[in-house]
Short mmCIF file of C-alpha atoms in Angstrom, two decimals:
data_model
loop_
_atom_site.label_atom_id
_atom_site.label_comp_id
_atom_site.label_asym_id
_atom_site.label_seq_id
_atom_site.Cartn_x
_atom_site.Cartn_y
_atom_site.Cartn_z
CA MET I 1 -30.37 27.69 10.57
CA LYS I 2 -27.79 30.17 9.82
CA LYS I 3 -25.06 28.28 11.93
CA LEU I 4 -26.11 25.12 9.98
CA VAL I 5 -25.49 26.70 6.56
CA ILE I 6 -21.98 28.15 7.82
CA PHE I 7 -21.18 24.60 9.08
CA ALA I 8 -22.22 22.88 5.73
CA LEU I 9 -19.96 25.41 3.94
CA CYS I 10 -17.17 24.92 6.08
CA MET I 11 -17.37 21.42 5.67
CA VAL I 12 -17.39 21.62 1.98
CA MET I 13 -14.70 23.75 1.64
CA PHE I 14 -12.47 21.07 4.12
CA LEU I 15 -13.19 18.33 1.98
CA THR I 16 -12.47 20.03 -1.24
CA LEU I 17 -9.10 21.59 0.18
CA THR I 18 -7.88 18.06 1.72
CA GLY I 19 -8.94 16.01 -1.65
CA CYS I 20 -11.68 14.03 0.51
CA GLY I 21 -9.10 11.73 1.63
CA LYS I 22 -7.41 10.85 -1.77
CA LYS I 23 -3.77 9.69 -1.92
CA LYS I 24 -1.48 10.31 -4.99
CA ALA I 25 -0.18 7.24 -6.68
CA ILE I 26 3.87 7.05 -7.22
CA THR I 27 5.97 5.84 -10.41
CA SER I 28 8.01 2.70 -10.22
CA GLU I 29 10.87 4.99 -10.48
CA LYS I 30 9.98 6.80 -7.26
CA PHE I 31 9.40 3.80 -5.61
CA THR I 32 12.76 2.33 -6.56
CA SER I 33 14.45 5.52 -5.36
CA LEU I 34 12.51 5.73 -2.07
CA ALA I 35 13.48 1.98 -1.43
CA SER I 36 17.22 2.45 -2.30
CA GLU I 37 17.05 5.34 0.05
CA GLN I 38 16.00 2.97 2.70
CA GLY I 39 19.06 0.71 2.31
CA LEU I 40 17.04 -1.96 0.32
CA ASN I 41 18.21 -3.65 -2.83
CA THR I 42 15.74 -3.23 -5.76
CA THR I 43 15.20 -5.66 -9.03
CA ASP I 44 12.60 -4.55 -11.77
CA LEU I 45 10.42 -7.35 -12.44
CA THR I 46 8.44 -6.27 -14.94
CA LEU I 47 9.16 -8.54 -17.74
CA GLU I 48 8.63 -11.78 -15.67
CA ALA I 49 5.32 -10.59 -13.81
CA ALA I 50 3.86 -9.33 -17.44
CA ALA I 51 4.44 -12.55 -18.94
CA THR I 52 2.65 -14.42 -16.27
CA TYR I 53 -0.07 -11.83 -15.59
CA GLY I 54 -0.70 -9.70 -18.91
CA TYR I 55 -2.01 -6.77 -16.47
CA VAL I 56 0.98 -6.07 -14.93
CA LYS I 57 2.45 -2.85 -16.33
CA SER I 58 5.70 -2.64 -13.77
CA ALA I 59 6.75 -4.91 -10.96
CA VAL I 60 9.61 -3.67 -8.74
CA PHE I 61 11.07 -5.92 -5.70
CA ALA I 62 13.04 -4.37 -2.98
CA TYR I 63 14.73 -6.39 -0.25
CA ASN I 64 17.36 -6.17 2.47
CA THR I 65 20.72 -7.88 2.26
CA ILE I 66 19.84 -10.44 4.40
CA GLY I 67 16.63 -11.40 2.38
CA ASP I 68 14.23 -11.44 5.63
CA LEU I 69 12.36 -7.93 4.61
CA GLN I 70 10.59 -8.01 1.10
CA VAL I 71 8.64 -5.51 -0.10
CA GLU I 72 6.92 -5.67 -3.91
CA PHE I 73 5.41 -2.67 -5.88
CA TYR I 74 3.10 -3.05 -8.73
CA ILE I 75 1.48 -0.93 -11.26
CA LEU I 76 -1.51 -2.52 -13.00
CA GLU I 77 -3.48 -2.00 -16.08
CA ASN I 78 -6.24 -0.35 -14.14
CA ASN I 79 -7.82 0.51 -10.67
CA ASP I 80 -10.20 -2.55 -11.01
CA LYS I 81 -7.21 -4.75 -11.48
CA ALA I 82 -5.73 -3.36 -8.78
CA LYS I 83 -8.75 -3.77 -6.43
CA SER I 84 -8.88 -7.28 -7.42
CA LEU I 85 -5.30 -7.97 -6.70
CA PHE I 86 -5.52 -6.04 -3.51
CA ASN I 87 -8.42 -8.06 -2.25
CA SER I 88 -7.41 -11.24 -3.11
CA SER I 89 -3.95 -10.89 -1.62
CA LYS I 90 -5.88 -9.59 1.57
CA SER I 91 -8.02 -12.91 1.64
CA ILE I 92 -4.73 -14.91 1.89
CA VAL I 93 -3.03 -12.76 4.38
CA GLU I 94 -6.18 -12.97 6.78
CA THR I 95 -5.76 -16.69 6.78
CA ARG I 96 -3.07 -15.92 9.62
CA LYS I 97 -5.58 -14.80 11.88
CA THR I 98 -5.00 -17.56 14.15
CA GLY I 99 -4.10 -17.24 17.91
CA SER I 100 -3.14 -13.68 18.68
CA TYR I 101 -3.17 -11.10 16.22
CA LYS I 102 -3.90 -7.56 15.32
CA ASP I 103 -5.07 -6.04 12.19
CA LYS I 104 -6.42 -2.94 10.44
CA SER I 105 -8.39 -2.16 7.46
CA VAL I 106 -8.82 1.14 5.77
CA ASN I 107 -10.92 1.53 2.48
CA LEU I 108 -11.32 5.21 1.50
CA ALA I 109 -11.48 7.18 -1.54
CA ASN I 110 -9.04 5.76 -4.09
CA TYR I 111 -7.05 3.38 -1.84
CA ASN I 112 -7.21 0.67 0.67
CA ILE I 113 -4.74 -0.38 3.38
CA TYR I 114 -4.52 -3.69 5.09
CA GLU I 115 -1.94 -4.42 8.00
CA ILE I 116 -1.77 -7.67 10.24
CA SER I 117 0.79 -8.70 12.96
CA ALA I 118 0.51 -12.34 13.61
CA GLY I 119 2.85 -14.91 14.94
CA GLY I 120 5.70 -12.71 15.05
CA SER I 121 5.37 -11.55 11.22
CA TYR I 122 4.14 -8.24 9.99
CA VAL I 123 2.36 -7.70 6.66
CA TYR I 124 1.31 -4.05 5.10
CA MET I 125 -0.50 -3.82 1.79
CA SER I 126 -1.75 -0.55 0.10
CA ARG I 127 -3.81 0.00 -2.96
CA VAL I 128 -3.68 3.46 -4.45
CA ASP I 129 -5.56 3.72 -7.76
CA ASN I 130 -4.00 1.10 -10.08
CA THR I 131 -0.88 0.78 -7.84
CA LEU I 132 -0.14 -2.12 -5.25
CA PHE I 133 2.47 -2.00 -2.37
CA TYR I 134 3.29 -5.14 -0.59
CA ALA I 135 5.48 -5.77 2.35
CA GLU I 136 6.09 -8.79 4.45
CA ALA I 137 8.89 -9.21 7.44
CA SER I 138 9.11 -10.03 11.08
CA ASP I 139 7.48 -7.85 13.60
CA SER I 140 10.89 -6.56 14.26
CA TYR I 141 11.00 -4.61 10.54
CA LYS I 142 7.58 -2.88 11.28
CA LYS I 143 9.49 0.45 11.95
CA GLU I 144 11.06 0.33 8.46
CA ILE I 145 8.12 -0.53 6.48
CA LYS I 146 6.30 2.12 8.24
CA SER I 147 8.83 4.68 7.33
CA LEU I 148 8.83 3.73 3.64
CA VAL I 149 5.15 3.58 3.58
CA LYS I 150 5.20 7.25 4.88
CA LYS I 151 7.58 8.31 2.55
CA MET I 152 5.70 6.85 -0.27
CA GLY I 153 2.48 8.62 1.00
CA TYR I 154 0.85 5.27 1.14
#
């Protein structure tokens, strides 16, 4: 019994110290800075996105000079809007599950992740709180996308 109590206390302390797997959302400015460090060009599309979708508070598009690596970062009105956009985007991307593919889905605390490699292309999307990150490119850019994701903490 004593060992069980000690184990339970240790687990509570561990979960408290790790934040129960929570991630921290970044700002558009931080995303722009990190994307630029990766050698990507960035364009603020907030006005255009907000005019079409009133719940978009910020939108930044990043791309390489060739144009075959595209990354999007959004800050939305609230978590529910971000979850909804994540889920609808995921549903669209999941239609690529034909032939040979590899996908992974994570749903924890305050974030969701979905990634898929199929037909020579790679998609990585992540929602943290009210933010959404979406990247799409050929499989050859997977390393660059993962590097940016790691720097973002997404």
